[in-house]
Amino acid sequence: DGGITQSPKYLFRKEGQNVTLSCEQNLNHDAMYWYRQDPGQGLRLIYYSQIVNDFQKGDIAEGYSVSREKKESFPLTVTSAQKNPTAFYLCASTATTYGYTFGSGTRLTVV
Amino acid sequence: DQQVKQNSPSLSVQEGRISILNCDYTNSMFDYFLWYKKYPAEGPTFLISISSIKDKNEDGRFTVFLNKSAKHLSLHIVPSQPGDSAVYFCAASGSGAGSYQLTFGKGTKLSVIP
């Protein structure tokens, strides 16, 4: 069954640590995206990649990094430079102009 | 500057009545519009879409209306059911390079009261 998988579902991070959120898709989609959701803020774009080995900053890229070494994978690293990392993170992919397929999300909490 | 606006953060409707969720956009290059539904702690799921060449698209209880001159679209849910309680995001995409990318509104939380 084709889909997009995010892991883990819940993640706890100590202050000062980097953490990496996984996003894998088997839909053969070229483009992949990372969004952050905070209450009342909607979906804010962090990074996106339209092709392997290329990615672009979104609206709130500071404190985050990504890689796109394989078409199927687009991991997001939340670095210690991100001042307020507690949020719900969503990964999405698409191959057309007709909308995204989203993963089920990762809830990151700083403890 | 927000290119896609959902001005109502929340909406409460009685079960069985009509829910109307509104969305405005500013970018005249947008030519495809989508609605996504999101439950807490889950990813958004696609609900319904409309191309700019149409003014209405219907799928069961869900109908989306597009008024291009007003740069306004709305989602009608009839009849509303308790399971429709969720956050609804309006999204838009445009033609040309990079048109795969969606621009989202901030969402409207719909509560359907039994």
PDB file of C-alpha atoms in Angstrom:
ATOM      1  CA  ASP A   1       0.000   0.000   0.000  1.00  0.00           C
ATOM      2  CA  GLY A   2       1.447   3.353  -1.031  1.00  0.00           C
ATOM      3  CA  GLY A   3       1.800   6.045   1.537  1.00  0.00           C
ATOM      4  CA  ILE A   4       3.943   8.382   3.545  1.00  0.00           C
ATOM      5  CA  THR A   5       5.316   7.344   6.930  1.00  0.00           C
ATOM      6  CA  GLN A   6       6.542   9.587   9.680  1.00  0.00           C
ATOM      7  CA  SER A   7       8.379   8.311  12.707  1.00  0.00           C
ATOM      8  CA  PRO A   8       8.370   8.427  15.600  1.00  0.00           C
ATOM      9  CA  LYS A   9       4.825   9.463  16.504  1.00  0.00           C
ATOM     10  CA  TYR A  10       6.035  11.127  19.715  1.00  0.00           C
ATOM     11  CA  LEU A  11       9.519  12.426  20.407  1.00  0.00           C
ATOM     12  CA  PHE A  12      11.016  14.033  23.489  1.00  0.00           C
ATOM     13  CA  ARG A  13      14.131  16.129  23.348  1.00  0.00           C
ATOM     14  CA  LYS A  14      16.276  17.652  26.019  1.00  0.00           C
ATOM     15  CA  GLU A  15      17.250  21.255  25.576  1.00  0.00           C
ATOM     16  CA  GLY A  16      20.473  21.593  23.592  1.00  0.00           C
ATOM     17  CA  GLN A  17      20.031  18.317  21.711  1.00  0.00           C
ATOM     18  CA  ASN A  18      19.538  17.797  18.019  1.00  0.00           C
ATOM     19  CA  VAL A  19      16.824  15.378  16.943  1.00  0.00           C
ATOM     20  CA  THR A  20      15.933  13.942  13.549  1.00  0.00           C
ATOM     21  CA  LEU A  21      12.393  13.263  12.365  1.00  0.00           C
ATOM     22  CA  SER A  22      11.966  10.614   9.711  1.00  0.00           C
ATOM     23  CA  CYS A  23       9.758  10.875   6.619  1.00  0.00           C
ATOM     24  CA  GLU A  24       9.577   8.074   4.048  1.00  0.00           C
ATOM     25  CA  GLN A  25       7.255   7.751   1.047  1.00  0.00           C
ATOM     26  CA  ASN A  26       6.722   4.944  -1.435  1.00  0.00           C
ATOM     27  CA  LEU A  27       4.480   6.942  -3.757  1.00  0.00           C
ATOM     28  CA  ASN A  28       7.281   7.774  -6.202  1.00  0.00           C
ATOM     29  CA  HIS A  29       6.626  11.467  -5.567  1.00  0.00           C
ATOM     30  CA  ASP A  30       9.288  13.950  -6.585  1.00  0.00           C
ATOM     31  CA  ALA A  31       8.391  16.769  -4.207  1.00  0.00           C
ATOM     32  CA  MET A  32       8.442  16.541  -0.415  1.00  0.00           C
ATOM     33  CA  TYR A  33       7.672  19.104   2.272  1.00  0.00           C
ATOM     34  CA  TRP A  34       7.999  19.697   5.992  1.00  0.00           C
ATOM     35  CA  TYR A  35       5.435  21.760   7.876  1.00  0.00           C
ATOM     36  CA  ARG A  36       5.096  22.783  11.475  1.00  0.00           C
ATOM     37  CA  GLN A  37       1.716  23.213  13.169  1.00  0.00           C
ATOM     38  CA  ASP A  38       1.218  25.330  16.260  1.00  0.00           C
ATOM     39  CA  PRO A  39      -2.152  26.228  17.766  1.00  0.00           C
ATOM     40  CA  GLY A  40      -3.711  29.117  15.860  1.00  0.00           C
ATOM     41  CA  GLN A  41      -0.825  29.259  13.380  1.00  0.00           C
ATOM     42  CA  GLY A  42      -1.989  26.832  10.749  1.00  0.00           C
ATOM     43  CA  LEU A  43       0.631  25.009   8.680  1.00  0.00           C
ATOM     44  CA  ARG A  44       3.938  26.795   8.272  1.00  0.00           C
ATOM     45  CA  LEU A  45       6.445  25.595   5.676  1.00  0.00           C
ATOM     46  CA  ILE A  46       9.897  24.716   7.003  1.00  0.00           C
ATOM     47  CA  TYR A  47      11.704  23.177   4.020  1.00  0.00           C
ATOM     48  CA  TYR A  48      10.800  21.597   0.722  1.00  0.00           C
ATOM     49  CA  SER A  49      12.517  19.545  -1.939  1.00  0.00           C
ATOM     50  CA  GLN A  50      11.370  19.160  -5.519  1.00  0.00           C
ATOM     51  CA  ILE A  51      14.104  16.759  -6.574  1.00  0.00           C
ATOM     52  CA  VAL A  52      16.791  14.548  -5.076  1.00  0.00           C
ATOM     53  CA  ASN A  53      19.873  16.400  -3.780  1.00  0.00           C
ATOM     54  CA  ASP A  54      18.072  19.733  -3.859  1.00  0.00           C
ATOM     55  CA  PHE A  55      16.013  21.518  -1.238  1.00  0.00           C
ATOM     56  CA  GLN A  56      14.796  25.018  -0.485  1.00  0.00           C
ATOM     57  CA  LYS A  57      14.055  26.967   2.681  1.00  0.00           C
ATOM     58  CA  GLY A  58      10.472  27.676   3.526  1.00  0.00           C
ATOM     59  CA  ASP A  59       9.062  30.426   5.707  1.00  0.00           C
ATOM     60  CA  ILE A  60      10.503  29.251   9.034  1.00  0.00           C
ATOM     61  CA  ALA A  61      13.726  27.365   8.202  1.00  0.00           C
ATOM     62  CA  GLU A  62      15.885  28.812  10.976  1.00  0.00           C
ATOM     63  CA  GLY A  63      17.016  26.136  13.414  1.00  0.00           C
ATOM     64  CA  TYR A  64      16.159  23.289  11.061  1.00  0.00           C
ATOM     65  CA  SER A  65      18.100  21.293   8.482  1.00  0.00           C
ATOM     66  CA  VAL A  66      17.146  18.667   5.899  1.00  0.00           C
ATOM     67  CA  SER A  67      18.689  16.301   3.390  1.00  0.00           C
ATOM     68  CA  ARG A  68      17.324  14.590   0.283  1.00  0.00           C
ATOM     69  CA  GLU A  69      19.749  11.851  -0.668  1.00  0.00           C
ATOM     70  CA  LYS A  70      17.033   9.492  -1.851  1.00  0.00           C
ATOM     71  CA  LYS A  71      13.728  10.150  -3.563  1.00  0.00           C
ATOM     72  CA  GLU A  72      11.891   8.239  -0.861  1.00  0.00           C
ATOM     73  CA  SER A  73      13.358   9.974   2.158  1.00  0.00           C
ATOM     74  CA  PHE A  74      13.326  13.541   3.482  1.00  0.00           C
ATOM     75  CA  PRO A  75      14.513  13.648   7.116  1.00  0.00           C
ATOM     76  CA  LEU A  76      14.224  16.826   9.178  1.00  0.00           C
ATOM     77  CA  THR A  77      16.739  17.680  11.895  1.00  0.00           C
ATOM     78  CA  VAL A  78      15.630  20.041  14.626  1.00  0.00           C
ATOM     79  CA  THR A  79      18.823  21.620  15.904  1.00  0.00           C
ATOM     80  CA  SER A  80      19.592  23.211  19.252  1.00  0.00           C
ATOM     81  CA  ALA A  81      19.391  26.577  17.458  1.00  0.00           C
ATOM     82  CA  GLN A  82      15.613  26.209  17.165  1.00  0.00           C
ATOM     83  CA  LYS A  83      14.372  28.261  20.110  1.00  0.00           C
ATOM     84  CA  ASN A  84      10.874  26.868  20.374  1.00  0.00           C
ATOM     85  CA  PRO A  85      10.848  23.378  18.884  1.00  0.00           C
ATOM     86  CA  THR A  86       7.819  21.977  20.687  1.00  0.00           C
ATOM     87  CA  ALA A  87       5.230  21.501  17.955  1.00  0.00           C
ATOM     88  CA  PHE A  88       3.484  19.028  15.696  1.00  0.00           C
ATOM     89  CA  TYR A  89       5.522  18.316  12.558  1.00  0.00           C
ATOM     90  CA  LEU A  90       3.975  17.161   9.290  1.00  0.00           C
ATOM     91  CA  CYS A  91       5.650  15.752   6.218  1.00  0.00           C
ATOM     92  CA  ALA A  92       3.943  15.749   2.822  1.00  0.00           C
ATOM     93  CA  SER A  93       4.688  14.692  -0.725  1.00  0.00           C
ATOM     94  CA  THR A  94       3.241  15.281  -4.168  1.00  0.00           C
ATOM     95  CA  ALA A  95       3.799  14.468  -7.808  1.00  0.00           C
ATOM     96  CA  THR A  96       1.197  16.749  -9.280  1.00  0.00           C
ATOM     97  CA  THR A  97      -0.448  20.084  -8.870  1.00  0.00           C
ATOM     98  CA  TYR A  98      -3.476  18.328  -7.434  1.00  0.00           C
ATOM     99  CA  GLY A  99      -2.523  18.314  -3.789  1.00  0.00           C
ATOM    100  CA  TYR A 100      -0.417  16.661  -1.166  1.00  0.00           C
ATOM    101  CA  THR A 101      -0.409  13.388   0.659  1.00  0.00           C
ATOM    102  CA  PHE A 102       0.418  13.964   4.308  1.00  0.00           C
ATOM    103  CA  GLY A 103       2.026  11.727   6.881  1.00  0.00           C
ATOM    104  CA  SER A 104       0.430  11.217  10.272  1.00  0.00           C
ATOM    105  CA  GLY A 105       2.783  13.646  12.002  1.00  0.00           C
ATOM    106  CA  THR A 106       5.352  13.686  14.794  1.00  0.00           C
ATOM    107  CA  ARG A 107       4.720  15.452  18.093  1.00  0.00           C
ATOM    108  CA  LEU A 108       8.014  16.853  19.383  1.00  0.00           C
ATOM    109  CA  THR A 109       8.245  17.994  22.982  1.00  0.00           C
ATOM    110  CA  VAL A 110      11.232  19.628  24.649  1.00  0.00           C
ATOM    111  CA  VAL A 111      11.723  18.463  28.220  1.00  0.00           C
TER     112      VAL A 111
ATOM    113  CA  ASP B   1       1.492  38.630   3.847  1.00  0.00           C
ATOM    114  CA  GLN B   2      -1.130  35.897   3.937  1.00  0.00           C
ATOM    115  CA  GLN B   3      -2.194  34.879   0.467  1.00  0.00           C
ATOM    116  CA  VAL B   4      -4.853  32.483   1.709  1.00  0.00           C
ATOM    117  CA  LYS B   5      -7.037  33.632   4.566  1.00  0.00           C
ATOM    118  CA  GLN B   6      -9.554  31.810   6.691  1.00  0.00           C
ATOM    119  CA  ASN B   7     -10.946  34.586   8.836  1.00  0.00           C
ATOM    120  CA  SER B   8     -13.016  32.428  11.160  1.00  0.00           C
ATOM    121  CA  PRO B   9     -10.803  30.467  13.568  1.00  0.00           C
ATOM    122  CA  SER B  10     -13.791  28.472  14.781  1.00  0.00           C
ATOM    123  CA  LEU B  11     -17.383  27.603  13.915  1.00  0.00           C
ATOM    124  CA  SER B  12     -20.068  25.754  15.858  1.00  0.00           C
ATOM    125  CA  VAL B  13     -23.036  24.164  14.118  1.00  0.00           C
ATOM    126  CA  GLN B  14     -25.900  21.962  15.255  1.00  0.00           C
ATOM    127  CA  GLU B  15     -25.982  18.423  13.920  1.00  0.00           C
ATOM    128  CA  GLY B  16     -28.080  18.203  10.767  1.00  0.00           C
ATOM    129  CA  ARG B  17     -27.645  21.856   9.847  1.00  0.00           C
ATOM    130  CA  ILE B  18     -25.406  23.339   7.176  1.00  0.00           C
ATOM    131  CA  SER B  19     -21.779  24.239   7.904  1.00  0.00           C
ATOM    132  CA  ILE B  20     -20.241  26.944   5.752  1.00  0.00           C
ATOM    133  CA  LEU B  21     -16.503  27.479   5.909  1.00  0.00           C
ATOM    134  CA  ASN B  22     -15.034  30.432   4.070  1.00  0.00           C
ATOM    135  CA  CYS B  23     -11.689  31.159   2.466  1.00  0.00           C
ATOM    136  CA  ASP B  24     -10.319  34.232   0.677  1.00  0.00           C
ATOM    137  CA  TYR B  25      -7.208  34.516  -1.449  1.00  0.00           C
ATOM    138  CA  THR B  26      -5.211  37.396  -2.846  1.00  0.00           C
ATOM    139  CA  ASN B  27      -2.995  35.830  -5.513  1.00  0.00           C
ATOM    140  CA  SER B  28      -4.722  35.902  -8.901  1.00  0.00           C
ATOM    141  CA  MET B  29      -2.284  33.237 -10.162  1.00  0.00           C
ATOM    142  CA  PHE B  30      -3.918  30.589  -7.995  1.00  0.00           C
ATOM    143  CA  ASP B  31      -5.931  28.258 -10.206  1.00  0.00           C
ATOM    144  CA  TYR B  32      -6.563  25.187  -8.099  1.00  0.00           C
ATOM    145  CA  PHE B  33      -8.071  25.073  -4.651  1.00  0.00           C
ATOM    146  CA  LEU B  34      -8.358  22.300  -2.101  1.00  0.00           C
ATOM    147  CA  TRP B  35      -9.881  21.646   1.283  1.00  0.00           C
ATOM    148  CA  TYR B  36      -8.199  19.409   3.821  1.00  0.00           C
ATOM    149  CA  LYS B  37      -9.656  18.018   7.023  1.00  0.00           C
ATOM    150  CA  LYS B  38      -7.501  17.443  10.070  1.00  0.00           C
ATOM    151  CA  TYR B  39      -8.187  15.623  13.310  1.00  0.00           C
ATOM    152  CA  PRO B  40      -5.952  16.265  16.372  1.00  0.00           C
ATOM    153  CA  ALA B  41      -2.590  14.476  16.289  1.00  0.00           C
ATOM    154  CA  GLU B  42      -3.182  13.260  12.724  1.00  0.00           C
ATOM    155  CA  GLY B  43      -2.097  14.433   9.302  1.00  0.00           C
ATOM    156  CA  PRO B  44      -4.534  16.385   7.112  1.00  0.00           C
ATOM    157  CA  THR B  45      -6.549  14.364   4.637  1.00  0.00           C
ATOM    158  CA  PHE B  46      -7.798  15.597   1.290  1.00  0.00           C
ATOM    159  CA  LEU B  47     -11.496  16.407   1.222  1.00  0.00           C
ATOM    160  CA  ILE B  48     -12.466  18.137  -2.005  1.00  0.00           C
ATOM    161  CA  SER B  49     -10.964  20.393  -4.657  1.00  0.00           C
ATOM    162  CA  ILE B  50     -11.987  22.760  -7.417  1.00  0.00           C
ATOM    163  CA  SER B  51     -10.297  24.077 -10.514  1.00  0.00           C
ATOM    164  CA  SER B  52     -10.589  27.726 -11.450  1.00  0.00           C
ATOM    165  CA  ILE B  53     -12.486  26.780 -14.612  1.00  0.00           C
ATOM    166  CA  LYS B  54     -15.396  25.672 -12.443  1.00  0.00           C
ATOM    167  CA  ASP B  55     -17.534  27.485  -9.929  1.00  0.00           C
ATOM    168  CA  LYS B  56     -18.871  24.459  -8.072  1.00  0.00           C
ATOM    169  CA  ASN B  57     -17.786  20.947  -7.222  1.00  0.00           C
ATOM    170  CA  GLU B  58     -19.852  18.489  -5.254  1.00  0.00           C
ATOM    171  CA  ASP B  59     -18.969  15.242  -3.515  1.00  0.00           C
ATOM    172  CA  GLY B  60     -21.667  13.754  -1.349  1.00  0.00           C
ATOM    173  CA  ARG B  61     -22.351  16.041   1.592  1.00  0.00           C
ATOM    174  CA  PHE B  62     -19.504  18.357   0.613  1.00  0.00           C
ATOM    175  CA  THR B  63     -19.727  21.157  -1.946  1.00  0.00           C
ATOM    176  CA  VAL B  64     -17.093  23.747  -2.728  1.00  0.00           C
ATOM    177  CA  PHE B  65     -18.047  27.010  -4.407  1.00  0.00           C
ATOM    178  CA  LEU B  66     -15.564  29.312  -6.124  1.00  0.00           C
ATOM    179  CA  ASN B  67     -16.147  32.985  -6.887  1.00  0.00           C
ATOM    180  CA  LYS B  68     -13.125  34.048  -8.901  1.00  0.00           C
ATOM    181  CA  SER B  69     -14.089  37.684  -9.201  1.00  0.00           C
ATOM    182  CA  ALA B  70     -14.316  37.954  -5.421  1.00  0.00           C
ATOM    183  CA  LYS B  71     -11.330  35.642  -4.871  1.00  0.00           C
ATOM    184  CA  HIS B  72     -13.462  33.687  -2.463  1.00  0.00           C
ATOM    185  CA  LEU B  73     -14.290  30.058  -1.955  1.00  0.00           C
ATOM    186  CA  SER B  74     -16.500  28.279   0.499  1.00  0.00           C
ATOM    187  CA  LEU B  75     -17.040  24.740   1.689  1.00  0.00           C
ATOM    188  CA  HIS B  76     -20.594  23.649   2.467  1.00  0.00           C
ATOM    189  CA  ILE B  77     -21.280  20.550   4.527  1.00  0.00           C
ATOM    190  CA  VAL B  78     -24.891  19.368   4.480  1.00  0.00           C
ATOM    191  CA  PRO B  79     -26.058  17.835   6.724  1.00  0.00           C
ATOM    192  CA  SER B  80     -23.353  18.336   9.330  1.00  0.00           C
ATOM    193  CA  GLN B  81     -22.467  15.333  11.464  1.00  0.00           C
ATOM    194  CA  PRO B  82     -20.523  15.073  14.752  1.00  0.00           C
ATOM    195  CA  GLY B  83     -17.744  13.220  12.902  1.00  0.00           C
ATOM    196  CA  ASP B  84     -17.207  16.348  10.815  1.00  0.00           C
ATOM    197  CA  SER B  85     -15.773  18.080  13.885  1.00  0.00           C
ATOM    198  CA  ALA B  86     -12.184  18.843  12.862  1.00  0.00           C
ATOM    199  CA  VAL B  87      -9.949  21.626  11.630  1.00  0.00           C
ATOM    200  CA  TYR B  88     -10.475  22.467   7.966  1.00  0.00           C
ATOM    201  CA  PHE B  89      -7.661  23.978   5.918  1.00  0.00           C
ATOM    202  CA  CYS B  90      -8.147  25.802   2.665  1.00  0.00           C
ATOM    203  CA  ALA B  91      -5.212  25.555   0.238  1.00  0.00           C
ATOM    204  CA  ALA B  92      -4.359  26.995  -3.151  1.00  0.00           C
ATOM    205  CA  SER B  93      -1.864  26.312  -5.915  1.00  0.00           C
ATOM    206  CA  GLY B  94      -0.900  28.250  -9.037  1.00  0.00           C
ATOM    207  CA  SER B  95       0.286  27.548 -12.532  1.00  0.00           C
ATOM    208  CA  GLY B  96       3.883  27.808 -13.618  1.00  0.00           C
ATOM    209  CA  ALA B  97       7.135  26.695 -12.064  1.00  0.00           C
ATOM    210  CA  GLY B  98       6.776  25.479  -8.520  1.00  0.00           C
ATOM    211  CA  SER B  99       3.042  25.172  -8.894  1.00  0.00           C
ATOM    212  CA  TYR B 100       3.025  21.917  -6.955  1.00  0.00           C
ATOM    213  CA  GLN B 101       3.445  23.935  -3.797  1.00  0.00           C
ATOM    214  CA  LEU B 102       0.315  24.619  -1.805  1.00  0.00           C
ATOM    215  CA  THR B 103      -0.335  27.762   0.189  1.00  0.00           C
ATOM    216  CA  PHE B 104      -2.490  27.067   3.239  1.00  0.00           C
ATOM    217  CA  GLY B 105      -4.859  29.146   5.295  1.00  0.00           C
ATOM    218  CA  LYS B 106      -4.627  29.008   9.089  1.00  0.00           C
ATOM    219  CA  GLY B 107      -7.606  26.717   9.403  1.00  0.00           C
ATOM    220  CA  THR B 108     -11.117  26.812  10.830  1.00  0.00           C
ATOM    221  CA  LYS B 109     -12.053  24.546  13.708  1.00  0.00           C
ATOM    222  CA  LEU B 110     -15.532  23.146  13.129  1.00  0.00           C
ATOM    223  CA  SER B 111     -17.507  21.798  16.056  1.00  0.00           C
ATOM    224  CA  VAL B 112     -20.717  19.953  15.245  1.00  0.00           C
ATOM    225  CA  ILE B 113     -22.946  19.776  18.293  1.00  0.00           C
ATOM    226  CA  PRO B 114     -25.143  16.669  18.646  1.00  0.00           C
TER     227      PRO B 114
END
